Structures are given as structure tokens and as C-alpha cells.
mmCIF file with all atom_site columns, C-alpha atoms in Angstrom:
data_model
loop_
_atom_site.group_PDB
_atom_site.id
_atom_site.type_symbol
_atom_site.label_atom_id
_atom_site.label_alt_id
_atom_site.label_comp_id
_atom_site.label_asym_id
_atom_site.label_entity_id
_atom_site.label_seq_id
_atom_site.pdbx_PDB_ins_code
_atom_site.Cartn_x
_atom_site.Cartn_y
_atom_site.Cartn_z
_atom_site.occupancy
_atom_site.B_iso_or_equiv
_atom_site.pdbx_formal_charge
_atom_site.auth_seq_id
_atom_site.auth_comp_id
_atom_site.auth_asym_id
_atom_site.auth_atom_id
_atom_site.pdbx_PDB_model_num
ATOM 1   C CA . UNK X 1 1   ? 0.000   0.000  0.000   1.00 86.00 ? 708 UNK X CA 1
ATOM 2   C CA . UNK X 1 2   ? 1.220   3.576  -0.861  1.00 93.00 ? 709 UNK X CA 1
ATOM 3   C CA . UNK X 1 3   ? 0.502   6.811  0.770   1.00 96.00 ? 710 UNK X CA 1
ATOM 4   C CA . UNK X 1 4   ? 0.462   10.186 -0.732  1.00 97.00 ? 711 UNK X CA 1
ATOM 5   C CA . UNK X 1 5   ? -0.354  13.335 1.482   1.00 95.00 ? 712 UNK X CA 1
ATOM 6   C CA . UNK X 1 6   ? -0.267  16.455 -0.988  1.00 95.00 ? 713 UNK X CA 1
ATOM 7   C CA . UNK X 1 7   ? 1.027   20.171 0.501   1.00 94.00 ? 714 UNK X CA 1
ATOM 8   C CA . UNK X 1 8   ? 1.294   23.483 -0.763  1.00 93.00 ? 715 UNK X CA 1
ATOM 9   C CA . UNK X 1 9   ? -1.206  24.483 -3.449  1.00 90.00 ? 716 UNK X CA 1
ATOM 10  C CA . UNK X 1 10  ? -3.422  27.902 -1.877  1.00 96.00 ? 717 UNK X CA 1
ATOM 11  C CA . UNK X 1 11  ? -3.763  31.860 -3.726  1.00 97.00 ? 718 UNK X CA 1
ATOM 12  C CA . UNK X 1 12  ? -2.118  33.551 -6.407  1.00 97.00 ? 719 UNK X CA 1
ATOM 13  C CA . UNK X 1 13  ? -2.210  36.366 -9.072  1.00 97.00 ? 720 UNK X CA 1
ATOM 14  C CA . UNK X 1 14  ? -2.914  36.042 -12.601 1.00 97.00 ? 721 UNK X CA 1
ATOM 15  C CA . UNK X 1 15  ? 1.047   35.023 -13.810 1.00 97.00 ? 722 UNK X CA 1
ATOM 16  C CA . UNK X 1 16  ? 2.171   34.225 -10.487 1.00 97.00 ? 723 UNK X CA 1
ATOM 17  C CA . UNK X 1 17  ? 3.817   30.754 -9.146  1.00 97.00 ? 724 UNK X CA 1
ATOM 18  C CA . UNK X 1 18  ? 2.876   27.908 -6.846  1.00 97.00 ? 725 UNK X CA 1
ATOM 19  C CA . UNK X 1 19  ? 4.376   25.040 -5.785  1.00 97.00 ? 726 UNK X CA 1
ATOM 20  C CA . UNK X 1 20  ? 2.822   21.675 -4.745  1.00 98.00 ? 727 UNK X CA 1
ATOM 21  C CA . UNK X 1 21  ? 4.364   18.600 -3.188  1.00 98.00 ? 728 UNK X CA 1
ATOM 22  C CA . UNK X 1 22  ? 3.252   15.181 -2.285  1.00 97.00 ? 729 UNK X CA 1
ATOM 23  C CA . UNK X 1 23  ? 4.552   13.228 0.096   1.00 96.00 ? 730 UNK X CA 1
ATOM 24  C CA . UNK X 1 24  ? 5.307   9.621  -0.768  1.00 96.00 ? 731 UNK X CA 1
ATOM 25  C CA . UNK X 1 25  ? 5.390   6.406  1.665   1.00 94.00 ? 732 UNK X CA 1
ATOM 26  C CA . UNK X 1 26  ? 4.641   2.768  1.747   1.00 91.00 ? 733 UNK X CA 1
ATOM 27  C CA . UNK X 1 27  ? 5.890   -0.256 0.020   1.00 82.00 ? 734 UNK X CA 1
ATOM 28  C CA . UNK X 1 28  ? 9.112   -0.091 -1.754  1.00 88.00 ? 735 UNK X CA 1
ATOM 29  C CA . UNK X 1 29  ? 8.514   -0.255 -5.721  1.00 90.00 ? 736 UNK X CA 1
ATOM 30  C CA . UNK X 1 30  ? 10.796  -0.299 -8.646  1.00 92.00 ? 737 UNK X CA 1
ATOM 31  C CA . UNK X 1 31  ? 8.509   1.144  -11.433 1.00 93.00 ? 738 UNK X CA 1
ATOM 32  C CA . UNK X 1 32  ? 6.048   3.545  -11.429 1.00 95.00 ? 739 UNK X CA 1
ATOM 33  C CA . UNK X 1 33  ? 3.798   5.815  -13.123 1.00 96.00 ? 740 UNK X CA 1
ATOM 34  C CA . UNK X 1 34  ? 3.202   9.282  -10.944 1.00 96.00 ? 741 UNK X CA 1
ATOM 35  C CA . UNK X 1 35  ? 0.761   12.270 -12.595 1.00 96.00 ? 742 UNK X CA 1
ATOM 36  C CA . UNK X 1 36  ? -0.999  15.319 -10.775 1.00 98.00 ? 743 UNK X CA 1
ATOM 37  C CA . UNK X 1 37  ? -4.630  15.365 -11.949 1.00 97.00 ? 744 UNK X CA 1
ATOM 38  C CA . UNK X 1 38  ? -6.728  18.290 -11.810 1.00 97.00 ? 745 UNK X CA 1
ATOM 39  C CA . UNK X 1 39  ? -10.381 18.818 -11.140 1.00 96.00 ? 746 UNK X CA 1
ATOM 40  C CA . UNK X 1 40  ? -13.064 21.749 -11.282 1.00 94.00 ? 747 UNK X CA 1
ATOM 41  C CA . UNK X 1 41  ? -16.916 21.519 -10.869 1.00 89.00 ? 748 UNK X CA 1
ATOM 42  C CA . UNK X 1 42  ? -18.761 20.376 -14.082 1.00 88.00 ? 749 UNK X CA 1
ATOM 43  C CA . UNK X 1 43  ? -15.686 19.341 -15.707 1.00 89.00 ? 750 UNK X CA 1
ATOM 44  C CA . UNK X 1 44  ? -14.091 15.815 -16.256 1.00 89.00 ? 751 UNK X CA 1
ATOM 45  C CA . UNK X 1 45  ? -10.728 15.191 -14.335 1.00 92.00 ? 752 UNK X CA 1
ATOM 46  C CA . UNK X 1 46  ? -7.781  16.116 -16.416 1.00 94.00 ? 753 UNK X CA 1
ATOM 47  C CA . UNK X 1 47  ? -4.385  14.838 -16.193 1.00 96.00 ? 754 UNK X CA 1
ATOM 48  C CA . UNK X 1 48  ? -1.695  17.591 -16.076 1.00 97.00 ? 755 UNK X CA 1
ATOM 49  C CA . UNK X 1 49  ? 1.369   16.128 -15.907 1.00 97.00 ? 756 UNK X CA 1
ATOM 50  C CA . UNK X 1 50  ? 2.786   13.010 -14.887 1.00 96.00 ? 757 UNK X CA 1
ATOM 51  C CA . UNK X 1 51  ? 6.145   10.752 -15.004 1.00 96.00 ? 758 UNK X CA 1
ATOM 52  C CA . UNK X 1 52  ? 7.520   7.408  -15.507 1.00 95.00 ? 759 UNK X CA 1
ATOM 53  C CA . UNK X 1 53  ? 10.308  5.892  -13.786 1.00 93.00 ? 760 UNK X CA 1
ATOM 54  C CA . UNK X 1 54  ? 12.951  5.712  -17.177 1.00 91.00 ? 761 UNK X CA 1
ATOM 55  C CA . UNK X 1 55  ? 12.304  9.710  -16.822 1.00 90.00 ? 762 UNK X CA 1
ATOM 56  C CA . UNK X 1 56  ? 9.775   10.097 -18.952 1.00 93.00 ? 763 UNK X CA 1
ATOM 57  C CA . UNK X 1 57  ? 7.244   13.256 -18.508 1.00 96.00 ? 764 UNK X CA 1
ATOM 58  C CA . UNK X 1 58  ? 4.446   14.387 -20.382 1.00 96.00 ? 765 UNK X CA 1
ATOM 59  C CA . UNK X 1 59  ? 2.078   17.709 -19.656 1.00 97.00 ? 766 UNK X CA 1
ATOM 60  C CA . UNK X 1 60  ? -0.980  18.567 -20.881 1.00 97.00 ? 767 UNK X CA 1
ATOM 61  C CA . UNK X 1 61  ? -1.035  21.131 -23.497 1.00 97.00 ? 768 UNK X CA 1
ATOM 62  C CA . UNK X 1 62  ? -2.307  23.619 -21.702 1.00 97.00 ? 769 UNK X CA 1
ATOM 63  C CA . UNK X 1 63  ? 0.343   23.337 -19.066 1.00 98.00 ? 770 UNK X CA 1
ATOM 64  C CA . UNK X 1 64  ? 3.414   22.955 -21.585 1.00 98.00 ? 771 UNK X CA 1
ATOM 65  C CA . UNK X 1 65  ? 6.577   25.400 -21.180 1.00 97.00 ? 772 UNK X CA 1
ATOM 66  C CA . UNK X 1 66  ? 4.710   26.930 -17.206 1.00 98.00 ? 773 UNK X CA 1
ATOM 67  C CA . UNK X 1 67  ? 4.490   23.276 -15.323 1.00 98.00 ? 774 UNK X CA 1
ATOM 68  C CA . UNK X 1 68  ? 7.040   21.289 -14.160 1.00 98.00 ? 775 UNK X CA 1
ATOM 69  C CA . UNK X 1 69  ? 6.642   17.868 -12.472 1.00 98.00 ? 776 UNK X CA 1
ATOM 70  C CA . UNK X 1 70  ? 9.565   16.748 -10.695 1.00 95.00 ? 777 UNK X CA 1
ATOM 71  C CA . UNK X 1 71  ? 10.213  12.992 -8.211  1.00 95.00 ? 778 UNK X CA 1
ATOM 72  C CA . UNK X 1 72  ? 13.034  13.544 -6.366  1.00 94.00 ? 779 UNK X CA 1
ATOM 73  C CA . UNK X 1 73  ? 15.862  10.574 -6.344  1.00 91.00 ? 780 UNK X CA 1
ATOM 74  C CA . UNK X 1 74  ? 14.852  8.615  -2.906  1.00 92.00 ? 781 UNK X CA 1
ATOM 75  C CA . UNK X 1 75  ? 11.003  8.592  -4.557  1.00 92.00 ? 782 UNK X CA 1
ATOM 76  C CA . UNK X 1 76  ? 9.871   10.361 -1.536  1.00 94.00 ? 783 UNK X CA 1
ATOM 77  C CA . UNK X 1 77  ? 8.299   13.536 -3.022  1.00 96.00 ? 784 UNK X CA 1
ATOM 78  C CA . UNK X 1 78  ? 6.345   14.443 -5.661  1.00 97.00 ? 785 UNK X CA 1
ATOM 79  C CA . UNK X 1 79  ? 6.540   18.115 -7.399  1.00 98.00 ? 786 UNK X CA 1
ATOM 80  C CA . UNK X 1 80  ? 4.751   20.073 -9.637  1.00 98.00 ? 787 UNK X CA 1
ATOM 81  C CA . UNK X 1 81  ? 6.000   23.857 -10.243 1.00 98.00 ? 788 UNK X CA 1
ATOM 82  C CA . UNK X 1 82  ? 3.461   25.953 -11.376 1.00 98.00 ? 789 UNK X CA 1
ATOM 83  C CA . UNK X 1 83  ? 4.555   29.275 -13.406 1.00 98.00 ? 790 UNK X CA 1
ATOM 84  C CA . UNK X 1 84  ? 2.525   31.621 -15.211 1.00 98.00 ? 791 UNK X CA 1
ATOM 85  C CA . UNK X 1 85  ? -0.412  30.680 -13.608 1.00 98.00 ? 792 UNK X CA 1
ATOM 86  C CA . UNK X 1 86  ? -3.631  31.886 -15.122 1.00 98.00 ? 793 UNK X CA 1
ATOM 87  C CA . UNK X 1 87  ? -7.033  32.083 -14.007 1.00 97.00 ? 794 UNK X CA 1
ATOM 88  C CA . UNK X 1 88  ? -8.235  28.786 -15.534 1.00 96.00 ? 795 UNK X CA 1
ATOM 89  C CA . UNK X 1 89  ? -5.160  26.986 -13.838 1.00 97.00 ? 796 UNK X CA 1
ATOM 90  C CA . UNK X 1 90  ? -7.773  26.803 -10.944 1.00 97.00 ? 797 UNK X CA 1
ATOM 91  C CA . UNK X 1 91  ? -8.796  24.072 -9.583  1.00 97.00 ? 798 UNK X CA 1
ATOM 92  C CA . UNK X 1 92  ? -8.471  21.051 -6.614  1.00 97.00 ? 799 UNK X CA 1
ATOM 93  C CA . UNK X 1 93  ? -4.917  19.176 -7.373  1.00 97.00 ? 800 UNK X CA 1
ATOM 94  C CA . UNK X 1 94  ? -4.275  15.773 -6.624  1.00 97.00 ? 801 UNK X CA 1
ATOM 95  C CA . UNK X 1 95  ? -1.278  13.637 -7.113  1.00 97.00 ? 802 UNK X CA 1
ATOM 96  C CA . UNK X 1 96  ? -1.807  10.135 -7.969  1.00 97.00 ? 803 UNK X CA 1
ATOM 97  C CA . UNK X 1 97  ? 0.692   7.098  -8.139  1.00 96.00 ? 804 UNK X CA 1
ATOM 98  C CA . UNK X 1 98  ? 0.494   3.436  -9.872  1.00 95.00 ? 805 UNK X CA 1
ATOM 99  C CA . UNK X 1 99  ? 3.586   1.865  -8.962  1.00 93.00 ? 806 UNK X CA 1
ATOM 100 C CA . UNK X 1 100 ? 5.142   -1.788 -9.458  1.00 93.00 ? 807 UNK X CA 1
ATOM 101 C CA . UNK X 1 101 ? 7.617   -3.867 -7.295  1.00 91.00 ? 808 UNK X CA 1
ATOM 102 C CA . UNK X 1 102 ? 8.696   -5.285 -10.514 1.00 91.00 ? 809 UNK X CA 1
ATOM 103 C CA . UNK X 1 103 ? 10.828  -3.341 -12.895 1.00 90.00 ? 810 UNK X CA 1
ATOM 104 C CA . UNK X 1 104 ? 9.797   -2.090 -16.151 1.00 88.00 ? 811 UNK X CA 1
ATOM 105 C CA . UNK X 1 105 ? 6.074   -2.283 -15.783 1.00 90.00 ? 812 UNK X CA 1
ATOM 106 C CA . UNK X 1 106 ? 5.817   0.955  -17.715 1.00 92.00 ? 813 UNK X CA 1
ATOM 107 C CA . UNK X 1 107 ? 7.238   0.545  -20.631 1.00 88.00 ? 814 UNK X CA 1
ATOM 108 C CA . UNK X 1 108 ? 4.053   0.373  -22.429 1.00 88.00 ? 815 UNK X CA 1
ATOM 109 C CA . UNK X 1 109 ? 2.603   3.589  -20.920 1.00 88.00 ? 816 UNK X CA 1
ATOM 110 C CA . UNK X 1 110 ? 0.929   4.400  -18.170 1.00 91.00 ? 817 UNK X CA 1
ATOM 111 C CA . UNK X 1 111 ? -2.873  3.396  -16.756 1.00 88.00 ? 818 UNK X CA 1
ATOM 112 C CA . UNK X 1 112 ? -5.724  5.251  -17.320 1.00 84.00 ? 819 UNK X CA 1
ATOM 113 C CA . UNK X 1 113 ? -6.411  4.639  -13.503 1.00 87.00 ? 820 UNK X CA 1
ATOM 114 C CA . UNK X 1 114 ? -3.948  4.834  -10.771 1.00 93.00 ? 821 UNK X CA 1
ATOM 115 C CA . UNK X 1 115 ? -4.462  2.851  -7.883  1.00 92.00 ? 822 UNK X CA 1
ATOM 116 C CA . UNK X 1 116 ? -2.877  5.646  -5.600  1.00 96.00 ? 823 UNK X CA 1
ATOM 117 C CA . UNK X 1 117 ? -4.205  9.318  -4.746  1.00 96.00 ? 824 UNK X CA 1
ATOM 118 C CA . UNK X 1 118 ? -3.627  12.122 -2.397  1.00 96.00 ? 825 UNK X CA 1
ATOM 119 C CA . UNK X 1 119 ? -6.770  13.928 -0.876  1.00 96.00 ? 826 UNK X CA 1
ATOM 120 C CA . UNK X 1 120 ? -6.399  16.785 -2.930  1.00 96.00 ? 827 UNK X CA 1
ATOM 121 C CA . UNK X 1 121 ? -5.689  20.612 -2.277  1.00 96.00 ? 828 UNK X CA 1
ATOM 122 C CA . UNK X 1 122 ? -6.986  23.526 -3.879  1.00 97.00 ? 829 UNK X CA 1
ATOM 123 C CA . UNK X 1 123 ? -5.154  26.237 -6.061  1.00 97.00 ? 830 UNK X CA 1
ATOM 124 C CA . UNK X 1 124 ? -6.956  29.239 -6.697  1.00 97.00 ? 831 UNK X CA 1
ATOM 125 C CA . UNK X 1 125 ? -5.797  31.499 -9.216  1.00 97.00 ? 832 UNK X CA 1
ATOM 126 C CA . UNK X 1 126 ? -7.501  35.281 -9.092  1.00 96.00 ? 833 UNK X CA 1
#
């Protein structure tokens, strides 16, 4: 079992920054998918970045060139660096992990559902 507890996220301006982190713990694993997801009222969830453990990222294209989604070496944190932020970057954030004990589970791509997630927190953008 894998725990994520997200932190940071809260206010800011039209073009400001935010970062968010999420705290990783539980079972070692060897592979892994690891995305932040993004949700507003009335809409579907949408992923906005995620990344796979042969370094792999990909962003949504509204994100490209102001997000960056960073795991840190031990596999303990999870970042995403917001930049630029505009009004419609608003929204509850959640990180989410599938991971493997196995190696190369990934190679293929990554789920459409991840079995982990974080319990959210909320960036506003104003």
C-alpha cells in the first residue's frame, strides 16, 4: 500500500507561481507511473502532468513550457511547479501514483487509472 499526502497548493495572481508537493510512503517499488490530476466543478478530471520511472514526462497542453513535475531521487516527493499561472489553472490538485515492485512495468505507458491518490488541495488562481 502507498501513501500520498499532498502540501502546498493555496492563492495567487494572474502570472504568479505555486508550488505543490506530495509526500510519498509505503511499500518499496521499482517502477512507477506518478501524474498530478486536476479537477473543477462540471468538468471531467484532467491529467496535467505526470512521469515514468525511465524519466519520462508528459504535460498537458495547456500546461506545456509553465508546469514542471519533478520525483526527487529517494522517490519520496512528488513536485509540480506551477509558473505563469492563469485564471483557468484553478482548480483542486491531486497527485496520484500506480507503482510496481517489478521493474519495467511501464514501458508500455501508463494506466488510465492509478491505484494511488492524495486527498487533494486547492489552487486558486484570481
Amino acid at each position: 500500500h502507498v501513501q500520498l499526502v499532498e502540501s502546498g497548493g493555496g492563492s495567487a495572481q494572474d502570472g504568479g507561481s505555486l508550488g505543490l508537493s506530495c509526500g510519498i510512503s509505503g511499500y518499496p517499488f521499482r517502477s512507477y507511473c506518478m501524474g498530478w490530476f486536476r479537477e473543477t466543478p462540471g468538468k471531467v478530471r484532467e491529467v496535467v502532468a505526470f512521469v515514468v520511472d525511465d524519466g519520462r514526462t508528459t504535460y498537458a497542453d495547456s500546461v506545456k513550457g509553465r508546469f514542471t513535475i519533478y520525483l526527487n531521487s529517494a522517490k519520496t516527493t512528488l513536485y509540480l511547479q506551477m509558473n505563469s499561472l492563469k485564471f483557468e489553472d484553478t482548480a483542486v490538485y491531486y497527485c496520484a501514483a500506480d507503482v510496481s515492485p517489478y521493474e519495467n512495468d511501464y514501458v508500455r505507458g501508463c494506466p488510465n487509472e492509478y491505484n494511488y491518490w492524495g486527498q487533494g488541495t486547492q489552487v486558486t488562481v484570481s
